[in-house]
Short mmCIF file of C-alpha atoms in Angstrom, two decimals:
data_model
loop_
_atom_site.label_atom_id
_atom_site.label_comp_id
_atom_site.label_asym_id
_atom_site.label_seq_id
_atom_site.Cartn_x
_atom_site.Cartn_y
_atom_site.Cartn_z
CA MET A 1344 -87.35 72.56 -59.75
CA LYS A 1345 -90.01 73.41 -62.27
CA TYR A 1346 -93.56 74.36 -61.32
CA ALA A 1347 -96.78 75.03 -63.26
CA TYR A 1348 -97.56 78.57 -62.22
CA TYR A 1349 -101.24 79.50 -61.67
CA PRO A 1350 -101.41 83.26 -60.84
CA GLY A 1351 -105.14 83.54 -60.56
CA CYS A 1352 -107.44 86.40 -61.61
CA SER A 1353 -106.53 89.05 -58.91
CA LEU A 1354 -102.85 88.65 -59.41
CA GLU A 1355 -103.13 89.63 -63.08
CA LYS A 1356 -103.76 93.33 -62.33
CA THR A 1357 -105.22 94.48 -58.92
CA GLN A 1358 -102.63 92.58 -56.93
CA ARG A 1359 -99.71 92.75 -59.36
CA GLY A 1360 -97.31 93.23 -56.51
CA TYR A 1361 -97.91 89.63 -55.43
CA ASP A 1362 -97.51 88.28 -58.97
CA GLU A 1363 -94.32 90.25 -59.62
CA SER A 1364 -92.63 89.43 -56.37
CA VAL A 1365 -93.44 85.69 -56.61
CA ARG A 1366 -91.93 85.56 -60.09
CA GLU A 1367 -88.89 87.50 -58.99
CA ILE A 1368 -88.02 85.57 -55.83
CA PHE A 1369 -88.44 82.25 -57.56
CA LYS A 1370 -86.12 83.42 -60.30
CA THR A 1371 -83.56 84.52 -57.81
CA LEU A 1372 -83.82 81.22 -56.02
CA GLU A 1373 -83.29 79.50 -59.42
CA GLN A 1374 -86.70 77.78 -59.56
CA GLU A 1375 -88.55 77.79 -62.79
CA LEU A 1376 -92.16 78.91 -63.01
CA ILE A 1377 -93.96 78.06 -66.18
CA GLU A 1378 -97.35 79.79 -66.44
CA ILE A 1379 -100.15 77.42 -67.30
CA GLU A 1380 -101.19 78.45 -70.86
CA ASP A 1381 -104.76 79.79 -70.99
CA TRP A 1382 -105.62 78.96 -67.40
CA ASN A 1383 -109.14 79.94 -66.34
CA CYS A 1384 -110.60 81.26 -63.20
CA CYS A 1385 -110.67 78.52 -60.35
CA GLY A 1386 -114.19 79.63 -59.47
CA ALA A 1387 -113.22 81.02 -56.05
CA THR A 1388 -115.30 80.58 -52.98
CA ILE A 1389 -118.35 82.10 -54.52
CA TYR A 1390 -118.60 79.68 -57.39
CA MET A 1391 -117.70 76.76 -55.32
CA SER A 1392 -120.58 77.46 -53.05
CA VAL A 1393 -123.32 77.74 -55.61
CA LYS A 1394 -122.66 75.07 -58.31
CA GLU A 1395 -121.36 71.64 -57.94
CA THR A 1396 -120.18 69.76 -61.08
CA VAL A 1397 -119.79 72.93 -62.96
CA SER A 1398 -117.52 74.52 -60.37
CA LEU A 1399 -115.45 71.34 -60.01
CA ALA A 1400 -115.11 70.95 -63.80
CA VAL A 1401 -114.01 74.55 -64.08
CA SER A 1402 -111.27 74.27 -61.50
CA ALA A 1403 -110.34 70.79 -62.73
CA ARG A 1404 -109.53 72.13 -66.13
CA ASN A 1405 -106.51 73.92 -64.60
CA LEU A 1406 -105.46 70.68 -62.87
CA ALA A 1407 -105.74 68.82 -66.06
CA LEU A 1408 -103.66 71.40 -67.93
CA ALA A 1409 -100.94 71.13 -65.35
CA GLU A 1410 -101.04 67.32 -65.40
CA LYS A 1411 -100.39 67.52 -69.15
CA MET A 1412 -97.27 69.60 -68.35
CA GLY A 1413 -96.29 66.96 -65.83
CA LEU A 1414 -95.74 69.57 -63.09
CA ASP A 1415 -97.18 70.50 -59.70
CA ILE A 1416 -99.28 73.66 -59.52
CA ILE A 1417 -98.08 76.61 -57.51
CA ALA A 1418 -100.94 78.84 -56.49
CA PRO A 1419 -100.14 81.97 -54.54
CA CYS A 1420 -103.73 83.20 -54.00
CA SER A 1421 -105.21 81.56 -50.92
CA SER A 1422 -108.65 81.19 -52.56
CA CYS A 1423 -107.17 79.52 -55.68
CA PHE A 1424 -105.05 77.33 -53.49
CA THR A 1425 -107.84 76.13 -51.36
CA ILE A 1426 -110.36 75.69 -54.26
CA LEU A 1427 -107.87 73.69 -56.36
CA ALA A 1428 -106.86 71.54 -53.44
CA LYS A 1429 -110.49 70.98 -52.53
CA THR A 1430 -111.26 69.92 -56.07
CA ASN A 1431 -108.51 67.30 -55.84
CA ARG A 1432 -109.85 66.10 -52.57
CA ILE A 1433 -113.47 65.83 -53.75
CA LEU A 1434 -112.38 64.03 -57.01
CA SER A 1435 -110.25 61.56 -55.16
CA GLN A 1436 -112.81 60.70 -52.51
CA ILE A 1437 -115.94 60.61 -54.59
CA PRO A 1438 -115.23 58.46 -57.76
CA GLU A 1439 -118.71 59.28 -59.21
CA MET A 1440 -117.85 62.95 -59.18
CA HIS A 1441 -114.47 62.20 -60.73
CA LYS A 1442 -116.13 60.43 -63.56
CA ASN A 1443 -118.64 63.30 -64.18
CA VAL A 1444 -115.86 65.87 -64.16
CA ASN A 1445 -113.85 63.88 -66.67
CA GLU A 1446 -116.88 63.48 -68.84
CA ALA A 1447 -117.19 67.21 -68.89
CA LEU A 1448 -113.42 67.76 -69.56
CA ALA A 1449 -113.59 65.33 -72.39
CA GLU A 1450 -115.63 67.84 -74.45
CA SER A 1451 -112.41 69.82 -74.86
CA GLY A 1452 -110.18 66.84 -75.29
CA LEU A 1453 -108.85 66.86 -71.71
CA SER A 1454 -108.82 64.40 -68.98
CA TYR A 1455 -107.57 64.49 -65.39
CA SER A 1456 -106.28 61.44 -63.51
CA GLY A 1457 -105.76 63.21 -60.15
CA LYS A 1458 -101.92 63.45 -60.18
CA THR A 1459 -101.38 67.24 -59.96
CA ARG A 1460 -100.32 68.41 -56.50
CA VAL A 1461 -101.45 71.93 -55.48
CA ARG A 1462 -98.72 73.79 -53.63
CA HIS A 1463 -98.42 77.21 -52.04
CA PRO A 1464 -95.32 79.24 -52.50
CA LEU A 1465 -94.82 79.50 -48.74
CA ASP A 1466 -94.75 75.75 -48.43
CA ILE A 1467 -92.26 75.49 -51.36
CA LEU A 1468 -89.96 78.20 -49.93
CA VAL A 1469 -89.79 76.82 -46.43
CA ASN A 1470 -90.20 73.02 -46.87
CA ASP A 1471 -88.66 72.47 -50.29
CA ILE A 1472 -86.04 75.16 -50.87
CA GLY A 1473 -85.39 75.49 -47.18
CA ILE A 1474 -84.76 78.53 -45.02
CA GLU A 1475 -81.00 77.76 -44.91
CA SER A 1476 -80.62 78.07 -48.64
CA ILE A 1477 -82.75 81.24 -48.74
CA ILE A 1478 -80.58 82.77 -46.03
CA HIS A 1479 -77.57 81.78 -48.04
CA LYS A 1480 -78.76 83.99 -50.84
CA ALA A 1481 -79.84 86.88 -48.57
CA LYS A 1482 -78.42 90.28 -49.32
CA ARG A 1483 -80.09 92.33 -46.53
CA SER A 1484 -81.07 91.67 -42.92
CA LEU A 1485 -84.44 92.81 -41.70
CA ASN A 1486 -82.63 94.13 -38.74
CA GLY A 1487 -85.19 94.02 -35.96
CA LEU A 1488 -88.12 95.05 -38.21
CA LYS A 1489 -91.31 94.33 -36.34
CA VAL A 1490 -93.33 91.95 -38.46
CA ALA A 1491 -96.91 90.80 -37.89
CA PRO A 1492 -97.34 87.63 -39.97
CA TYR A 1493 -100.96 87.30 -41.10
CA TYR A 1494 -101.88 83.90 -42.53
CA GLY A 1495 -105.56 84.32 -43.13
CA CYS A 1496 -107.84 81.44 -43.42
CA GLN A 1497 -107.59 79.50 -46.60
CA ILE A 1498 -103.94 78.40 -46.85
CA VAL A 1499 -104.02 76.70 -43.49
CA ARG A 1500 -107.62 75.50 -43.45
CA PRO A 1501 -109.81 73.41 -43.66
CA GLU A 1502 -107.69 70.24 -44.09
CA LYS A 1503 -104.45 69.73 -42.36
CA GLY A 1504 -101.93 71.03 -44.82
CA PHE A 1505 -98.35 72.25 -44.71
CA ASP A 1506 -98.65 74.27 -41.54
CA ASP A 1507 -100.59 74.18 -38.33
CA ARG A 1508 -104.26 75.19 -38.59
CA GLU A 1509 -104.55 77.14 -35.38
CA ASN A 1510 -101.04 78.43 -35.00
CA PRO A 1511 -99.15 78.42 -38.32
CA ILE A 1512 -95.43 79.23 -37.90
CA LEU A 1513 -93.74 79.00 -41.36
CA MET A 1514 -93.64 82.84 -41.90
CA ASP A 1515 -92.64 83.39 -38.33
CA LYS A 1516 -89.63 81.00 -38.77
CA LEU A 1517 -88.69 82.37 -42.23
CA PHE A 1518 -88.67 86.06 -41.29
CA SER A 1519 -87.06 85.68 -37.85
CA LYS A 1520 -84.23 83.88 -39.63
CA CYS A 1521 -84.14 86.89 -41.93
CA GLY A 1522 -83.54 89.14 -38.88
CA ALA A 1523 -87.04 90.31 -38.24
CA ASP A 1524 -88.63 90.59 -34.80
CA ILE A 1525 -91.89 88.62 -35.03
CA VAL A 1526 -94.49 90.40 -32.89
CA TYR A 1527 -97.07 88.52 -30.93
CA TYR A 1528 -99.98 88.40 -33.37
CA PRO A 1529 -102.73 86.17 -31.92
CA MET A 1530 -105.05 87.21 -34.89
CA LYS A 1531 -102.83 85.44 -37.38
CA VAL A 1532 -105.56 83.16 -38.67
CA ARG A 1533 -108.59 85.33 -37.89
CA CYS A 1534 -110.74 85.82 -40.95
CA CYS A 1535 -110.62 89.25 -42.70
CA GLY A 1536 -114.18 88.76 -44.02
CA GLY A 1537 -113.11 88.14 -47.61
CA MET A 1538 -115.92 89.01 -49.97
CA LEU A 1539 -118.02 90.27 -47.10
CA MET A 1540 -116.42 93.63 -47.85
CA THR A 1541 -118.75 93.77 -50.83
CA THR A 1542 -121.76 92.05 -49.34
CA PHE A 1543 -121.78 92.90 -45.60
CA GLU A 1544 -119.40 95.88 -45.40
CA GLU A 1545 -120.10 96.80 -41.82
CA THR A 1546 -119.11 93.36 -40.57
CA ALA A 1547 -115.96 93.18 -42.76
CA LEU A 1548 -114.82 96.55 -41.63
CA LYS A 1549 -115.07 95.56 -38.02
CA LEU A 1550 -113.09 92.37 -38.66
CA ASN A 1551 -110.32 94.29 -40.40
CA LYS A 1552 -110.29 96.96 -37.66
CA GLU A 1553 -109.59 94.26 -35.20
CA LEU A 1554 -106.76 92.82 -37.20
CA LEU A 1555 -105.14 96.27 -37.58
CA GLU A 1556 -105.74 97.13 -33.92
CA CYS A 1557 -104.01 93.98 -32.75
CA ALA A 1558 -100.98 94.69 -35.05
CA GLU A 1559 -100.74 98.24 -33.79
CA LYS A 1560 -101.05 97.19 -30.18
CA HIS A 1561 -97.98 95.13 -30.72
CA GLN A 1562 -96.13 97.84 -32.50
CA ALA A 1563 -95.80 96.03 -35.77
CA ASP A 1564 -93.97 97.95 -38.58
CA VAL A 1565 -95.69 95.89 -41.22
CA ILE A 1566 -98.31 93.20 -41.65
CA VAL A 1567 -97.25 90.57 -44.17
CA THR A 1568 -100.07 88.61 -45.97
CA THR A 1569 -100.37 85.64 -48.14
CA CYS A 1570 -103.80 86.36 -49.70
CA PRO A 1571 -104.97 88.97 -52.30
CA LEU A 1572 -108.24 89.29 -50.62
CA CYS A 1573 -106.82 89.87 -47.12
CA HIS A 1574 -104.37 92.27 -48.70
CA MET A 1575 -107.14 94.29 -50.46
CA ASN A 1576 -109.21 94.54 -47.29
CA LEU A 1577 -106.48 95.46 -45.00
CA GLU A 1578 -104.78 97.89 -47.43
CA GLY A 1579 -107.57 99.32 -49.51
CA TYR A 1580 -109.99 99.86 -46.68
CA GLN A 1581 -107.66 101.21 -44.05
CA ASP A 1582 -108.75 104.76 -44.77
CA LYS A 1583 -112.45 103.89 -44.44
CA ILE A 1584 -111.79 102.09 -41.12
CA ASN A 1585 -109.99 105.20 -39.88
CA GLU A 1586 -112.95 107.28 -40.92
CA ILE A 1587 -115.64 105.09 -39.31
CA TYR A 1588 -113.87 104.04 -36.13
CA ASN A 1589 -112.01 107.29 -35.68
CA THR A 1590 -108.70 105.52 -35.62
CA ASN A 1591 -105.38 106.45 -37.15
CA PHE A 1592 -103.93 103.24 -38.64
CA LYS A 1593 -101.13 103.68 -41.21
CA ILE A 1594 -99.85 100.17 -41.22
CA PRO A 1595 -98.10 99.15 -44.44
CA ILE A 1596 -99.31 95.78 -45.82
CA LEU A 1597 -96.80 93.70 -47.70
CA TYR A 1598 -96.98 90.33 -49.31
CA PHE A 1599 -94.67 87.87 -47.68
CA THR A 1600 -92.96 87.47 -51.06
CA GLN A 1601 -92.31 91.19 -51.27
CA LEU A 1602 -90.64 91.24 -47.83
CA LEU A 1603 -88.62 88.22 -48.74
CA GLY A 1604 -87.65 89.88 -52.05
CA ILE A 1605 -86.31 92.86 -50.05
CA VAL A 1606 -84.11 90.35 -48.03
CA LEU A 1607 -82.93 88.76 -51.31
CA GLY A 1608 -81.83 92.28 -52.41
CA LEU A 1609 -84.34 92.78 -55.13
CA SER A 1610 -85.41 96.32 -56.13
CA GLU A 1611 -88.66 98.06 -55.16
CA SER A 1612 -89.87 98.09 -58.69
CA LYS A 1613 -89.15 94.46 -59.37
CA LEU A 1614 -91.13 93.45 -56.23
CA GLY A 1615 -94.07 95.72 -57.31
CA LEU A 1616 -93.71 97.73 -54.17
CA ASP A 1617 -94.60 100.79 -56.17
CA SER A 1618 -98.09 99.46 -56.21
CA ALA A 1619 -98.58 99.78 -52.38
CA PHE A 1620 -101.10 102.28 -51.09
CA ILE A 1621 -99.56 102.87 -47.70
CA PRO A 1622 -95.92 104.03 -47.67
CA VAL A 1623 -93.44 101.81 -45.82
CA THR A 1624 -92.28 102.94 -42.36
CA PRO A 1625 -88.94 104.68 -42.01
CA LYS A 1626 -87.44 101.64 -40.51
CA LEU A 1627 -88.27 99.45 -43.58
CA LYS A 1628 -87.26 102.24 -45.87
CA SER A 1629 -83.82 102.29 -44.24
CA ILE A 1630 -83.50 98.56 -44.68
CA MET A 1631 -84.46 98.90 -48.31
CA GLU A 1632 -81.95 101.56 -48.90
CA VAL A 1633 -79.01 99.45 -47.69
CA GLN A 1634 -76.85 98.87 -50.61
CA TYR A 1635 -75.16 95.56 -50.79
CA VAL A 1636 -72.02 94.39 -52.61
CA MET B 412 -127.90 56.10 -30.24
CA ALA B 413 -130.98 54.46 -31.60
CA HIS B 414 -132.80 54.62 -28.29
CA LEU B 415 -132.68 58.41 -28.56
CA SER B 416 -135.00 58.33 -31.60
CA ILE B 417 -137.87 60.60 -31.14
CA GLN B 418 -140.65 58.23 -32.12
CA SER B 419 -143.41 60.78 -31.99
CA ALA B 420 -141.72 63.39 -33.92
CA GLY B 421 -144.50 63.33 -36.56
CA TYR B 422 -144.45 63.81 -40.24
CA MET B 423 -143.21 66.73 -42.18
CA SER B 424 -144.84 69.06 -44.76
CA LYS B 425 -144.27 68.36 -48.45
CA ASN B 426 -142.11 71.49 -48.80
CA GLU B 427 -139.94 70.44 -45.86
CA ALA B 428 -139.47 66.97 -47.31
CA GLU B 429 -138.53 68.42 -50.60
CA LEU B 430 -135.98 70.87 -49.05
CA ARG B 431 -134.45 67.99 -47.03
CA ARG B 432 -134.21 65.90 -50.15
CA ILE B 433 -132.28 68.48 -52.12
CA PHE B 434 -130.10 69.31 -49.09
CA LEU B 435 -129.25 65.72 -48.34
CA GLU B 436 -128.43 65.03 -52.06
CA GLN B 437 -125.84 67.80 -51.76
CA VAL B 438 -124.56 66.47 -48.48
CA ASN B 439 -123.87 63.21 -50.26
CA PHE B 440 -121.30 64.84 -52.41
CA ILE B 441 -119.36 66.32 -49.47
CA PRO B 442 -116.51 64.02 -48.46
CA ALA B 443 -117.43 63.00 -44.87
CA GLY B 444 -120.73 64.92 -45.25
CA GLU B 445 -122.65 62.25 -43.35
CA ARG B 446 -120.96 63.34 -40.16
CA ILE B 447 -123.66 65.92 -39.78
CA LYS B 448 -125.37 63.08 -37.84
CA ARG B 449 -122.78 63.34 -35.12
CA CYS B 450 -123.50 66.91 -33.99
CA ILE B 451 -123.43 67.06 -30.18
CA GLN B 452 -124.62 70.69 -30.10
CA CYS B 453 -121.65 71.85 -28.19
CA GLY B 454 -121.48 75.27 -29.96
CA THR B 455 -117.79 75.20 -30.73
CA CYS B 456 -118.75 76.28 -34.31
CA THR B 457 -120.55 79.30 -33.06
CA GLY B 458 -117.91 80.23 -30.67
CA SER B 459 -115.23 79.93 -33.34
CA CYS B 460 -117.13 81.88 -36.04
CA PRO B 461 -115.86 85.37 -36.51
CA VAL B 462 -119.20 86.52 -37.89
CA SER B 463 -121.64 84.66 -35.65
CA TYR B 464 -122.46 87.88 -33.87
CA ALA B 465 -124.01 89.17 -37.04
CA MET B 466 -126.02 86.06 -37.76
CA ASP B 467 -129.71 85.57 -37.05
CA ILE B 468 -129.25 81.88 -36.50
CA SER B 469 -126.04 80.51 -35.11
CA PRO B 470 -124.06 77.71 -36.88
CA ARG B 471 -125.00 75.32 -34.08
CA GLN B 472 -128.69 76.26 -34.42
CA LEU B 473 -128.57 75.50 -38.14
CA ILE B 474 -127.94 71.85 -37.39
CA ALA B 475 -130.53 71.86 -34.59
CA LEU B 476 -133.16 73.36 -36.95
CA PHE B 477 -132.33 70.88 -39.70
CA ARG B 478 -132.90 68.10 -37.17
CA ALA B 479 -136.11 69.63 -36.01
CA GLY B 480 -137.52 69.75 -39.53
CA GLU B 481 -137.27 73.49 -39.82
CA MET B 482 -135.45 73.76 -43.14
CA GLU B 483 -137.58 76.59 -44.24
CA THR B 484 -136.39 78.78 -41.37
CA ILE B 485 -132.82 78.11 -42.43
CA MET B 486 -133.54 78.95 -46.06
CA LYS B 487 -134.85 82.35 -44.99
CA SER B 488 -132.06 83.12 -42.70
CA ARG B 489 -129.22 85.53 -43.17
CA THR B 490 -126.77 83.20 -41.64
CA ILE B 491 -126.04 81.05 -44.69
CA TRP B 492 -125.20 84.05 -46.75
CA ILE B 493 -123.00 85.82 -44.29
CA CYS B 494 -120.53 82.81 -43.90
CA ALA B 495 -117.18 84.07 -45.22
CA SER B 496 -115.81 80.52 -45.73
CA CYS B 497 -113.01 80.89 -43.20
CA TYR B 498 -113.40 77.25 -42.12
CA ALA B 499 -112.72 77.97 -38.42
CA CYS B 500 -115.77 75.92 -37.42
CA THR B 501 -114.80 72.98 -39.63
CA THR B 502 -111.40 72.96 -38.18
CA ARG B 503 -112.50 72.95 -34.66
CA CYS B 504 -115.61 70.82 -34.67
CA PRO B 505 -114.96 67.94 -32.24
CA SER B 506 -117.23 65.68 -34.24
CA GLY B 507 -115.41 66.41 -37.57
CA ILE B 508 -118.47 67.98 -39.16
CA LYS B 509 -117.75 69.83 -42.40
CA ILE B 510 -119.81 72.83 -41.36
CA THR B 511 -118.58 75.29 -43.99
CA ASP B 512 -119.42 72.69 -46.75
CA ILE B 513 -122.82 71.99 -45.08
CA ILE B 514 -123.43 75.83 -45.29
CA TYR B 515 -122.49 75.52 -48.96
CA ALA B 516 -125.05 72.82 -49.51
CA LEU B 517 -127.67 74.96 -47.68
CA LYS B 518 -126.82 77.88 -50.08
CA ARG B 519 -127.27 75.63 -53.07
CA THR B 520 -130.52 74.34 -51.76
CA ALA B 521 -131.78 77.90 -51.24
CA MET B 522 -130.64 78.93 -54.77
CA GLU B 523 -132.27 75.91 -56.37
CA LYS B 524 -135.65 76.59 -54.62
CA ASN B 525 -135.35 80.28 -55.30
CA TYR B 526 -135.59 81.34 -51.73
CA LEU B 527 -135.19 85.11 -51.69
CA SER B 528 -133.63 85.60 -48.37
CA GLN B 529 -132.87 88.75 -46.50
CA ALA B 530 -129.49 88.67 -48.26
CA LYS B 531 -130.51 88.51 -51.84
CA HIS B 532 -127.61 90.74 -52.74
CA VAL B 533 -125.24 87.89 -52.06
CA GLN B 534 -127.19 85.79 -54.59
CA ILE B 535 -126.89 88.65 -57.06
CA LEU B 536 -123.17 88.72 -56.54
CA ALA B 537 -122.89 84.96 -56.89
CA ASN B 538 -124.91 85.02 -60.19
CA LEU B 539 -122.83 87.88 -61.60
CA PHE B 540 -119.68 86.10 -60.61
CA VAL B 541 -120.80 82.97 -62.55
CA SER B 542 -121.82 85.01 -65.64
CA ASN B 543 -118.55 86.86 -65.58
CA LEU B 544 -116.65 83.59 -65.50
CA MET B 545 -118.75 82.07 -68.30
CA LYS B 546 -118.28 85.14 -70.49
CA TYR B 547 -114.55 85.65 -70.14
CA GLY B 548 -113.11 82.49 -68.54
CA ARG B 549 -111.43 84.73 -65.88
CA LEU B 550 -112.80 87.03 -63.36
CA HIS B 551 -112.60 90.66 -64.18
CA GLU B 552 -113.02 92.31 -60.80
CA GLY B 553 -113.94 95.71 -62.19
CA THR B 554 -116.83 94.39 -64.31
CA LEU B 555 -118.06 92.27 -61.45
CA ILE B 556 -118.13 95.14 -58.86
CA ARG B 557 -119.59 97.55 -61.37
CA ASN B 558 -122.45 95.28 -62.39
CA TYR B 559 -123.12 94.36 -58.79
CA TYR B 560 -123.50 97.90 -57.65
CA LEU B 561 -125.62 98.74 -60.71
CA LYS B 562 -128.05 96.05 -59.36
CA VAL B 563 -127.98 96.76 -55.70
CA GLY B 564 -127.65 100.54 -55.73
CA PHE B 565 -125.54 102.51 -58.14
CA TRP B 566 -125.01 105.37 -55.71
CA LYS B 567 -122.74 103.09 -53.77
CA LEU B 568 -120.46 103.09 -56.77
CA PHE B 569 -119.55 106.73 -55.90
CA LYS B 570 -118.19 105.54 -52.60
CA LEU B 571 -115.72 103.36 -54.41
CA ILE B 572 -114.13 106.27 -56.37
CA PRO B 573 -111.27 106.93 -53.85
CA LEU B 574 -110.35 103.24 -54.02
CA ALA B 575 -110.65 103.10 -57.79
CA LYS B 576 -108.53 106.21 -58.05
CA LYS B 577 -105.80 104.68 -55.91
CA LEU B 578 -105.88 101.50 -57.92
CA TYR B 579 -105.54 103.54 -61.15
CA GLN B 580 -102.59 105.60 -59.80
CA THR B 581 -100.72 102.46 -58.78
CA LYS B 582 -101.38 100.79 -62.20
CA ARG B 583 -103.69 98.17 -60.57
CA LEU B 584 -106.93 98.97 -62.39
CA SER B 585 -107.68 97.06 -65.49
CA LEU B 586 -110.49 98.71 -67.36
CA PHE B 587 -111.67 96.13 -69.77
CA PRO B 588 -112.19 92.45 -69.40
CA LYS B 589 -110.36 90.09 -71.71
CA ARG B 590 -111.40 86.61 -72.81
CA ILE B 591 -108.97 83.73 -72.51
CA ASN B 592 -108.04 82.15 -75.88
CA ALA B 593 -109.48 78.74 -74.96
CA TYR B 594 -112.75 80.36 -74.09
CA HIS B 595 -114.73 78.10 -76.46
CA SER B 596 -113.25 74.83 -75.02
CA LEU B 597 -113.97 76.13 -71.47
CA SER B 598 -117.58 76.83 -72.41
CA LYS B 599 -117.98 73.36 -73.89
CA ILE B 600 -116.81 72.00 -70.52
CA ILE B 601 -119.25 74.18 -68.58
CA LYS B 602 -122.16 73.20 -70.86
CA LYS B 603 -121.47 69.58 -70.42
CA ALA B 604 -121.08 69.92 -66.69
CA GLN B 605 -124.45 71.69 -66.50
CA GLU B 606 -126.11 68.82 -68.31
CA ILE B 607 -124.46 66.38 -65.86
CA ASP B 608 -125.66 68.48 -62.97
CA LEU B 609 -129.24 68.15 -64.27
CA ARG B 610 -129.07 64.41 -64.71
CA ILE B 611 -127.33 63.58 -61.48
CA THR B 612 -129.40 61.21 -59.41
CA ALA B 613 -127.93 60.92 -56.00
CA PRO B 614 -127.32 57.35 -54.73
CA PRO B 615 -130.14 56.19 -52.39
CA LEU B 616 -129.89 57.89 -49.13
CA GLU B 617 -129.62 56.27 -45.74
CA TYR B 618 -131.54 59.21 -44.38
CA SER B 619 -135.25 59.16 -44.16
CA THR B 620 -137.13 62.18 -45.44
CA ASP B 621 -140.36 60.97 -43.85
CA TYR B 622 -139.29 61.82 -40.32
CA VAL B 623 -137.86 64.66 -38.38
CA GLY B 624 -135.60 64.50 -35.41
CA TYR B 625 -132.89 61.98 -34.86
CA ARG B 626 -134.97 59.25 -36.45
CA ALA B 627 -134.67 61.08 -39.87
CA LEU B 628 -130.85 60.81 -39.63
CA GLY B 629 -130.90 57.07 -39.34
CA GLU B 630 -129.04 55.11 -36.70
CA MET B 631 -125.63 56.36 -36.01
CA LYS B 632 -123.06 53.83 -36.62
CA LEU B 633 -120.79 54.25 -33.64
CA GLU B 634 -118.28 51.71 -34.78
CA GLN B 635 -117.39 53.93 -37.66
CA ARG B 636 -115.76 56.38 -35.39
CA LYS B 637 -113.00 54.02 -34.37
CA GLY B 638 -109.63 54.58 -35.70
CA GLU B 639 -110.27 57.93 -37.24
#
């Protein structure tokens, strides 16, 4: 299958590990990702919350470009995913808004009829490609690695999507088939605070401390994430949390695509694992060192 | 539900009526936004909210205050700015109210009427985000964060040095923003959309802005709830 790839702003540089691992695993699974030419920022939560027609038109430009390519969008970033999907929903339910947005798009010779579907890589991997075909290509087993799957907010909410909103299980299923031991992680859809790390730091630090605490309590070797913002908060602020709360967290944070890449036998550098702040635990290290034939 | 109307609720101030008008106009553009009428004040939203402990007004109280004709109290609250858009409330609301979107509408109302709340730094961040997007077409995180701290307290930038250093060492720090090639066509779209935003006249409301209380929300059409 071919998809229109929409990396989103944070995957360009700060979260390059996500971008690199998505591209690599899709290549390995023989799926073609064609990056949307000259895509623009989807507007993210912030923009969506302050402007109406402008924010919808900005994100609809990407949908229109993908429609022209005749492909569905694949958006790994949770915020992009939810904003693009939300734009679709608003445009289909409020015809007046659809008309206004098309009027704005027409300024640059674009129009959007509403056909582009917005998909998340996790959905495509599990529901389209299928766990069985992925396992077929697996080169390594996760061998009892204790994984805490953290879904965050925006890929499962607000509307009923590809997984359950209160207890999503796609990552649990995927990685347990890869040999991992999925730990009990009741905080799997609890918010990390997102941009609050910039605006209300104290609150966001507390939320992230609770997420880490829960993973540690259940002896997770690694937390796997699906969202650049969750990833940044959990990884980049772990030191600060240790400092403030007098804790000693050292939990590696990996994108689910990176962990899957390890299973598929891809190298550390191809998966952007060299960009991680927190070194992987010895157990994961030993899995990664397994040479396959 | 009609018999619950508070007949003697009284009239509201001009400012309150204006705030309600702007807010309800926004609500009109939220799919299923009209369900705000159905709030049963159960507090599931507040109980589900991971940051309600840090709010001055709980999400449940937001709707109660709106009904009571206290929009101004909402506008000055910290609550609407601390919402992290996790949608936990929206998912769980037994009446199907799009609470996160309602909070977005409240934010827009506050921005439009220039309410400088206790959390004006959030507005600063939002404005910088918008100007960053307008200027480059993509978000450059480094520029956004730097400009933000230059406005809210540059000394806080020093605290970010360890993080910036780590990002640099792992080749994750991009120093300069880059414009997308189609920048001009994007700005044409934005300019047009801004014009549209100004001329939008919302369809006639079925809400009354003359009254507060349940009466202002019109009669609830119970039959609409069937088969949802």
